[in-house]
Amino acid sequence: MGKAVVFGSFVVDLMARSPHLPIAGETVKGSMFKMGPGGKGFNQGVAAHKAGADVVMVTKLGKDTFADQALNTMDALGMPKDHLFFTEDAETGIALILVDENTSQNEIIIVPGACNTITEADTDKLEPLLKEAEYVLLQLEVNQDANERVVGLANKYGCRVIVNTAPYSEITDEFLSKVYMVTPNEVEAEEMTGVHVDGLESAKEAAAHFRKKGVKDVVITLGSRGAFVSSEGREEIIPPFKVDAVDTTGAGDAFNGGLLAALAEGKDLWKAAEFASALAALSVQKLGTTPSMPEREEIEQFLK
Ligand code: ATP
């Protein structure tokens, strides 16, 4: 089994539900509060680890009590913590999530904090890790110059780079040219290529845009319609598993973590996408993000 790395964000999700969302200047009495680990990077790292990958999570935390949310979760799951960076100059990232308990509409503020301050000295320390890793999975939630340095190191050692282009932000063509695979959702795919993705033909068109920039494989997740996969002249939509979804938050993170785990253990892209779809389908049947990521055994049972 090959080693995999997830390089990305950690934020503590602070979620409050209330009868309505406050307007400017208003204070609303809420009915429920929940705190838990989050951030696209961390969610994907947990998903890959629980799916059985030999994965190292790399992120940056503040020296505060919110960092314990990451450390305690990693301890509980048996995830290696030897590639975490810390800073006294920024707080651990947080996401303030307000949910209207009647309509489920939400308002979110993310303050990436520490994981937006990853320095060159930090990324330099990753050289030995990237030298032995087969895949590194990134998102766009940390400072992009750090992502660029990681991609440079990965390229130097032949470690394949997967970029989950979320949340959408502008990236350079030079950056894309060094990436092995991108995994946008349909909205990000449109933002990045200008092609409105609503089916197989438009997904093929969007994939061609990415390929022109030097990306080899393209996976576009299509929510409850499945995932489009494009590799070496074969382009298909992998249908979703039919399940009763209760919370699709983090479906993309589940999918990406699953994809990484499966590729790192040597599955081809088609089998890996099927594995990722199963993992995501299991995760949407449970509430929450990291707690909803299924264990390896559960995924195997589901795929039987
Ligand atoms: P999020 O931002 O909420 O994490 P996303 O937009 O990045 O999600 P999606 O495209 O919504 O990601 O979903 C990722 C994958 O999860 C899909 O390709 C599909 O395989 C699976 N999935 C999503 N919703 C469902 C569903 N209702 N039923 C089964 N599978 C689903």
Coordinates of C-alpha atoms and ligand atoms in Angstrom, one line a residue:
M1 CA 0.0 0.0 0.0
G2 CA 1.4 3.4 -1.0
K3 CA 1.7 6.3 1.4
A4 CA -0.7 9.2 0.9
V5 CA -0.6 12.7 2.2
V6 CA -3.4 15.2 2.8
F7 CA -2.2 18.7 3.0
G8 CA -4.9 21.2 3.9
S9 CA -7.0 23.0 6.4
F10 CA -8.2 22.4 9.9
V11 CA -11.0 24.5 11.4
V12 CA -13.3 23.9 14.3
D13 CA -16.9 24.0 13.3
L14 CA -19.0 26.0 15.7
M15 CA -22.6 25.4 14.8
A16 CA -25.7 27.0 16.2
R17 CA -29.3 26.5 15.3
S18 CA -32.0 29.1 15.8
P19 CA -35.6 29.7 14.9
H20 CA -34.4 32.2 12.3
L21 CA -31.1 33.7 11.1
P22 CA -30.3 37.0 12.7
I23 CA -30.4 40.1 10.5
A24 CA -27.7 42.8 11.0
G25 CA -27.7 44.1 14.5
E26 CA -30.1 41.4 15.8
T27 CA -29.4 38.9 18.6
V28 CA -31.4 35.7 18.3
K29 CA -31.7 33.1 21.1
G30 CA -30.5 29.8 19.7
S31 CA -31.8 26.3 20.5
M32 CA -28.7 24.2 20.0
F33 CA -24.9 24.5 19.8
K34 CA -22.4 21.9 18.6
M35 CA -18.6 22.1 18.2
G36 CA -16.5 19.6 16.2
P37 CA -13.5 19.2 14.0
G38 CA -13.8 20.3 10.4
G39 CA -12.0 22.0 7.4
K40 CA -11.9 20.4 4.0
G41 CA -8.3 19.1 4.5
F42 CA -9.0 17.5 7.9
N43 CA -12.3 16.0 6.7
Q44 CA -10.6 14.4 3.7
G45 CA -7.7 13.2 5.8
V46 CA -10.1 11.5 8.3
A47 CA -12.1 10.0 5.5
A48 CA -9.0 8.5 3.9
H49 CA -7.7 7.2 7.3
K50 CA -11.0 5.6 8.3
A51 CA -11.1 4.0 4.8
G52 CA -7.9 2.2 5.6
A53 CA -5.2 4.4 3.9
D54 CA -1.7 4.9 5.2
V55 CA -2.3 8.6 5.2
V56 CA -0.4 11.5 6.9
M57 CA -2.4 14.6 7.7
V58 CA -0.6 17.9 7.4
T59 CA -2.1 21.1 8.7
K60 CA -1.3 24.0 10.9
L61 CA -2.9 24.8 14.3
G62 CA -2.8 27.6 16.8
K63 CA -1.6 27.1 20.3
D64 CA -5.0 27.2 21.8
T65 CA -7.8 25.0 23.1
F66 CA -9.4 24.8 19.6
A67 CA -6.3 22.9 18.5
D68 CA -7.3 20.1 20.9
Q69 CA -10.3 19.4 18.7
A70 CA -7.8 18.2 16.0
L71 CA -5.4 16.6 18.4
N72 CA -8.1 14.6 20.3
T73 CA -9.8 13.5 17.1
M74 CA -6.5 12.3 15.7
D75 CA -5.6 10.5 18.9
A76 CA -9.0 8.8 19.0
L77 CA -8.7 7.6 15.4
G78 CA -5.0 6.6 15.7
M79 CA -3.9 9.1 13.1
P80 CA -0.2 10.1 13.1
K81 CA 0.4 13.6 14.4
D82 CA 4.0 14.1 13.4
H83 CA 3.4 16.4 10.5
L84 CA 1.3 19.1 12.2
F85 CA 2.6 22.6 12.4
F86 CA 1.9 25.1 15.2
T87 CA 2.0 28.8 15.5
E88 CA 1.6 31.3 18.3
D89 CA 0.9 34.1 15.8
A90 CA -2.6 32.9 14.7
E91 CA -5.6 31.2 16.3
T92 CA -6.7 27.7 15.1
G93 CA -9.1 28.1 12.3
I94 CA -12.8 28.3 12.9
A95 CA -16.1 28.2 11.0
L96 CA -19.1 29.9 12.5
I97 CA -22.1 28.1 11.1
L98 CA -25.6 29.5 11.7
V99 CA -28.5 27.2 10.7
D100 CA -32.2 28.2 10.5
E101 CA -33.9 25.3 12.2
N102 CA -37.1 25.7 10.1
T103 CA -35.6 26.1 6.6
S104 CA -32.1 24.6 7.1
Q105 CA -30.7 27.6 5.4
N106 CA -27.3 28.6 6.7
E107 CA -24.8 31.4 7.0
I108 CA -21.2 30.6 7.4
I109 CA -18.1 32.6 8.2
I110 CA -14.7 30.8 7.9
V111 CA -11.6 32.2 9.5
P112 CA -8.9 29.9 8.4
G113 CA -6.4 31.4 11.0
A114 CA -3.4 29.2 11.6
C115 CA -3.8 27.0 8.5
N116 CA -3.7 30.1 6.3
T117 CA -0.2 31.0 7.6
I118 CA 1.8 28.0 6.4
T119 CA 5.4 29.2 5.8
E120 CA 8.2 28.1 3.5
A121 CA 10.0 26.8 6.6
D122 CA 7.0 24.6 7.3
T123 CA 6.7 23.2 3.7
D124 CA 10.5 22.6 3.6
K125 CA 10.0 20.1 6.4
L126 CA 7.7 18.1 4.1
E127 CA 10.4 17.1 1.6
P128 CA 11.2 13.7 3.1
L129 CA 7.5 12.9 3.4
L130 CA 6.7 13.8 -0.2
K131 CA 9.8 11.9 -1.3
E132 CA 8.2 8.7 -0.1
A133 CA 4.6 9.4 -0.8
E134 CA 2.7 8.3 -3.9
Y135 CA -0.1 10.8 -3.7
V136 CA -0.7 14.1 -2.1
L137 CA -4.2 15.6 -1.9
L138 CA -4.7 19.3 -1.6
Q139 CA -7.7 21.7 -1.5
L140 CA -7.8 25.5 -1.9
E141 CA -8.5 26.4 1.8
V142 CA -4.9 27.2 2.9
N143 CA -2.6 29.9 1.7
Q144 CA -2.0 29.1 -2.0
D145 CA 1.7 29.8 -1.9
A146 CA 2.0 26.9 0.5
N147 CA 0.1 24.7 -2.0
E148 CA 2.4 25.8 -4.7
R149 CA 5.5 24.9 -2.8
V150 CA 4.0 21.4 -1.9
V151 CA 3.2 20.9 -5.6
G152 CA 6.8 21.8 -6.5
L153 CA 8.2 19.3 -4.0
A154 CA 5.8 16.6 -5.1
N155 CA 6.7 17.1 -8.7
K156 CA 10.4 16.8 -7.8
Y157 CA 9.9 13.3 -6.4
G158 CA 7.2 12.0 -8.7
C159 CA 4.5 12.1 -6.1
R160 CA 1.1 12.6 -7.9
V161 CA -0.8 15.7 -7.0
I162 CA -4.6 15.6 -6.7
V163 CA -6.3 19.0 -6.2
N164 CA -9.8 19.2 -4.9
T165 CA -10.5 22.7 -6.2
A166 CA -12.7 23.7 -3.2
P167 CA -13.6 26.3 -2.2
Y168 CA -13.3 27.9 -5.6
S169 CA -10.5 30.5 -5.8
E170 CA -8.4 31.5 -8.8
I171 CA -5.3 29.3 -9.4
T172 CA -2.7 29.9 -12.1
D173 CA -2.2 27.8 -15.2
E174 CA 1.3 27.1 -14.1
F175 CA -0.1 25.5 -10.9
L176 CA -2.6 23.5 -12.9
S177 CA 0.1 22.3 -15.3
K178 CA 1.8 20.5 -12.3
V179 CA -1.3 18.8 -11.1
Y180 CA -2.0 15.1 -12.0
M181 CA -5.8 15.1 -11.2
V182 CA -8.4 17.7 -10.3
T183 CA -11.7 16.9 -8.6
P184 CA -14.0 20.0 -8.8
N185 CA -17.7 19.8 -8.1
E186 CA -20.0 20.9 -10.9
V187 CA -20.1 24.5 -9.6
E188 CA -16.3 24.8 -9.3
A189 CA -15.9 23.2 -12.7
E190 CA -18.0 25.9 -14.3
E191 CA -16.2 28.6 -12.4
M192 CA -12.9 27.3 -13.6
T193 CA -13.7 26.5 -17.2
G194 CA -16.7 28.6 -18.1
V195 CA -18.6 25.4 -19.1
H196 CA -22.0 24.9 -17.4
V197 CA -21.7 21.3 -16.3
D198 CA -25.1 19.5 -16.4
G199 CA -24.4 16.1 -17.9
L200 CA -22.0 13.9 -19.8
E201 CA -21.3 16.1 -22.8
S202 CA -20.7 19.3 -20.8
A203 CA -18.6 17.5 -18.3
K204 CA -16.4 16.2 -21.2
E205 CA -16.1 19.8 -22.5
A206 CA -15.0 21.0 -19.0
A207 CA -12.6 18.1 -18.7
A208 CA -11.0 19.1 -22.0
H209 CA -10.3 22.6 -20.6
F210 CA -8.4 21.1 -17.7
R211 CA -6.6 18.7 -19.9
K212 CA -5.4 21.5 -22.2
K213 CA -3.8 23.0 -19.1
G214 CA -1.8 19.8 -18.5
V215 CA -4.0 18.0 -16.0
K216 CA -4.1 14.2 -16.7
D217 CA -7.2 12.9 -15.0
V218 CA -10.4 14.8 -14.2
V219 CA -13.2 13.9 -11.8
I220 CA -16.2 16.2 -11.5
T221 CA -18.6 15.3 -8.7
L222 CA -22.2 15.9 -9.6
G223 CA -23.9 15.5 -6.2
S224 CA -26.8 13.1 -6.2
R225 CA -26.2 12.5 -9.9
G226 CA -22.9 10.8 -9.3
A227 CA -19.4 11.6 -10.6
F228 CA -18.0 12.2 -14.0
V229 CA -14.6 10.5 -14.5
S230 CA -12.3 11.2 -17.4
S231 CA -9.0 9.4 -18.0
E232 CA -7.0 8.2 -21.1
G233 CA -9.8 8.5 -23.6
R234 CA -12.5 7.0 -21.4
E235 CA -15.1 9.3 -20.1
E236 CA -18.1 8.2 -18.1
I237 CA -20.5 9.1 -15.3
I238 CA -20.2 6.8 -12.3
P239 CA -23.8 6.6 -11.1
P240 CA -24.4 7.3 -7.4
F241 CA -25.4 4.6 -4.9
K242 CA -29.1 5.0 -4.2
V243 CA -29.4 5.9 -0.5
D244 CA -31.7 8.0 1.7
A245 CA -29.5 11.1 2.3
V246 CA -30.0 12.9 5.6
D247 CA -27.0 15.3 5.5
T248 CA -24.9 15.8 2.4
T249 CA -22.5 18.3 4.0
G250 CA -19.0 16.9 3.5
A251 CA -20.1 14.5 0.7
G252 CA -17.3 16.0 -1.4
D253 CA -14.8 15.5 1.4
A254 CA -15.9 11.9 1.8
F255 CA -15.5 11.3 -1.9
N256 CA -12.1 12.8 -2.1
G257 CA -10.8 11.0 0.9
G258 CA -12.1 7.7 -0.5
L259 CA -10.6 8.4 -3.9
L260 CA -7.2 9.1 -2.3
A261 CA -7.3 5.9 -0.2
A262 CA -8.3 3.7 -3.1
L263 CA -5.7 5.2 -5.5
A264 CA -2.9 4.9 -2.9
E265 CA -3.6 1.2 -2.5
G266 CA -3.3 0.7 -6.2
K267 CA -6.9 0.6 -7.5
D268 CA -7.4 2.0 -11.0
L269 CA -9.3 5.3 -11.3
W270 CA -12.6 3.6 -12.2
K271 CA -12.5 1.3 -9.2
A272 CA -11.3 4.2 -7.0
A273 CA -14.2 6.4 -8.1
E274 CA -16.6 3.5 -7.3
F275 CA -15.0 3.2 -3.8
A276 CA -15.2 6.9 -3.3
S277 CA -18.9 7.0 -4.3
A278 CA -19.6 4.2 -1.8
L279 CA -17.8 6.1 0.9
A280 CA -19.7 9.3 0.1
A281 CA -23.1 7.5 -0.1
L282 CA -22.5 6.0 3.4
S283 CA -21.5 9.4 4.7
V284 CA -24.6 11.2 3.5
Q285 CA -26.8 8.8 5.5
K286 CA -25.4 10.2 8.8
L287 CA -25.2 13.6 10.4
G288 CA -22.0 15.6 10.6
T289 CA -18.7 15.5 8.7
T290 CA -15.9 13.6 10.4
P291 CA -18.2 11.4 12.5
S292 CA -20.1 10.4 9.3
M293 CA -17.0 9.1 7.5
P294 CA -17.4 5.3 7.4
E295 CA -14.9 2.7 8.5
R296 CA -13.2 0.4 6.0
E297 CA -15.3 -2.6 7.0
E298 CA -18.5 -0.7 6.5
I299 CA -17.4 0.3 3.0
E300 CA -16.5 -3.2 2.0
Q301 CA -19.8 -4.6 3.3
F302 CA -21.7 -1.9 1.3
L303 CA -19.8 -2.8 -1.9
K304 CA -20.5 -6.5 -1.6
Ligands
ATP1 P1 -19.9 19.4 -0.2 O1 -19.4 20.7 -0.6 O2 -21.3 19.4 0.4 O3 -18.9 18.6 0.5 P2 -19.6 18.7 -3.0 O4 -20.4 19.6 -3.8 O5 -18.1 18.9 -2.9 O6 -20.2 18.5 -1.5 P3 -21.0 16.6 -4.3 O7 -20.8 16.7 -5.7 O8 -22.3 17.1 -3.7 O9 -19.8 17.2 -3.5 O10 -20.9 15.0 -3.8 C1 -19.8 14.3 -3.9 C2 -20.1 12.8 -4.2 O11 -20.9 12.3 -3.1 C3 -21.0 12.6 -5.5 O12 -20.2 12.5 -6.6 C4 -21.7 11.3 -5.1 O13 -20.9 10.2 -5.4 C5 -21.9 11.4 -3.6 N1 -23.2 11.9 -3.2 C6 -23.6 13.2 -3.0 N2 -24.9 13.3 -2.7 C7 -25.4 12.0 -2.7 C8 -26.7 11.4 -2.5 N3 -27.7 12.2 -2.2 N4 -26.8 10.1 -2.6 C9 -25.7 9.3 -2.9 N5 -24.5 9.8 -3.2 C10 -24.3 11.1 -3.1

